[in-house]
């Protein structure tokens, strides 16, 4: 009997502890305990949301410089990855740009690595103390053009609320902090899906854009968010953007690594996620999410690092991090597997889907493979679309080993290798903490145009970029009565490709052009032709002209899709414009009054 009482007491005691723990957890979640208790709870969980020292005392860049380092071969470069924070590599010159501490400067000198300081970049290194003084909930301190994590999440939610038929915000997973703290700290990883939910019954193109795997690359999250805002704000106003949501699904994940981004907001040059289990001290803890992917993880020598303190640390196993798991799981839901099981199996020419991973910096655009210089099975199609997208910002389009360095475990290799979709990595701009004037003048418009082209090609990324672009399309008059004629003009251009000489796409003569009404070519049943203004299709750029008789059209707005074909028979992506047919005025006829005449005239 006494044993039974003892057992009951133990069970009651354990149950009480569990209940107390649950109540404490709920109280912390609801912020109903004082901040020290919350921090104690997070500390026990291994979650650090504040620097171990005052940011005015602990500065990642204190006494560090940015330097250009000469290296001799691939082995020497891989050694640098493990020892210093490499920012950029210029493969042809065999130089690397890196931030190096005084101790690292001594090591470089001892190991025979010549280096010179980049004084302008050194002067621009962030100061966490200054960031703390300029704290702002809407924008990153000193960089008003970049939203904070909080502001980005709020704006994405607002877009979904304001456009319920066009946008849906989905929670696709948790950050490392959120998993570790059971939701007390950290963030959701969110995907904003843009499409006209009322347009159904046909195959839609799929485009996925992710940003901020490396949170110190400030431009990436803002570009992704601006892309969403552009598509939604212009829907119904710009027909060439409207059709993108009618016939595609565009998925935008602006903050893959929200935890790391919060440290950037405090002035730290944070690259990895915030995993503190690696055994490396703050602020070098974490895993490089773009080396943690499950496709050919840790595949090639020097393509990632096993050093837990390296900024290129790949993690303990493939897809070990919750952020990586969230993105890969989501991509499996979006894309069909369209490539064979063999490493050398190409995806079919009619593959659907484009994946874009936004990074910085270098003014580069990479196509697979990123882990090898060996051509990917769809190399020609990947390079062609890359050159078309690279045309707008005038970026160099290349395999990474050709113009920077190779790396494994990347999101781009995962997307192409697993599904066969056309996948790319952008390296935006000229530095991580890009100034707002440069961002607004040389990145925003150019990259948004590039992303619009990606959306146009998303349904058939290995086919549509082979054809000419239709630009400068117009209709005159744009508003007219039924039975009247509208004149269509445009330019067909097969020369718009990044690069020059042998490093660009060959241009073909234009051979035909056409337009369809209220449906793109893959859904239209009838077409009208456009003619070359000079009377002959014989050039790589042709001015086009055509007419549309509106007899029989009911009053309303009509979308006109224009396409051009090259001499090899390739049709390019459509460009859309709109016309409005207005009803004939039906005003009341004037009343006829009998004229009064003097009696003598009657």
CSV table of C-alpha atoms in Angstrom, one decimal, residues 38 121 154 182 244 401 422 438 440 444 463 509 528 558 587:
chain,number,residue,atom,x,y,z
A,38,UNK,CA,12.2,34.7,-21.4
A,121,UNK,CA,35.2,48.5,-48.9
A,154,UNK,CA,3.8,42.4,-42.7
A,182,UNK,CA,9.3,25.7,-29.6
A,244,UNK,CA,1.6,36.4,-66.2
A,401,UNK,CA,33.6,27.4,-62.1
A,422,UNK,CA,15.5,25.5,-65.6
A,438,UNK,CA,23.1,52.0,-56.6
A,440,UNK,CA,17.6,51.9,-57.1
A,444,UNK,CA,15.7,47.3,-59.3
A,463,UNK,CA,11.7,26.2,-75.9
A,509,UNK,CA,16.3,36.2,-89.1
A,528,UNK,CA,-4.1,36.7,-87.5
A,558,UNK,CA,-9.7,42.3,-75.2
A,587,UNK,CA,-28.9,58.4,-76.5
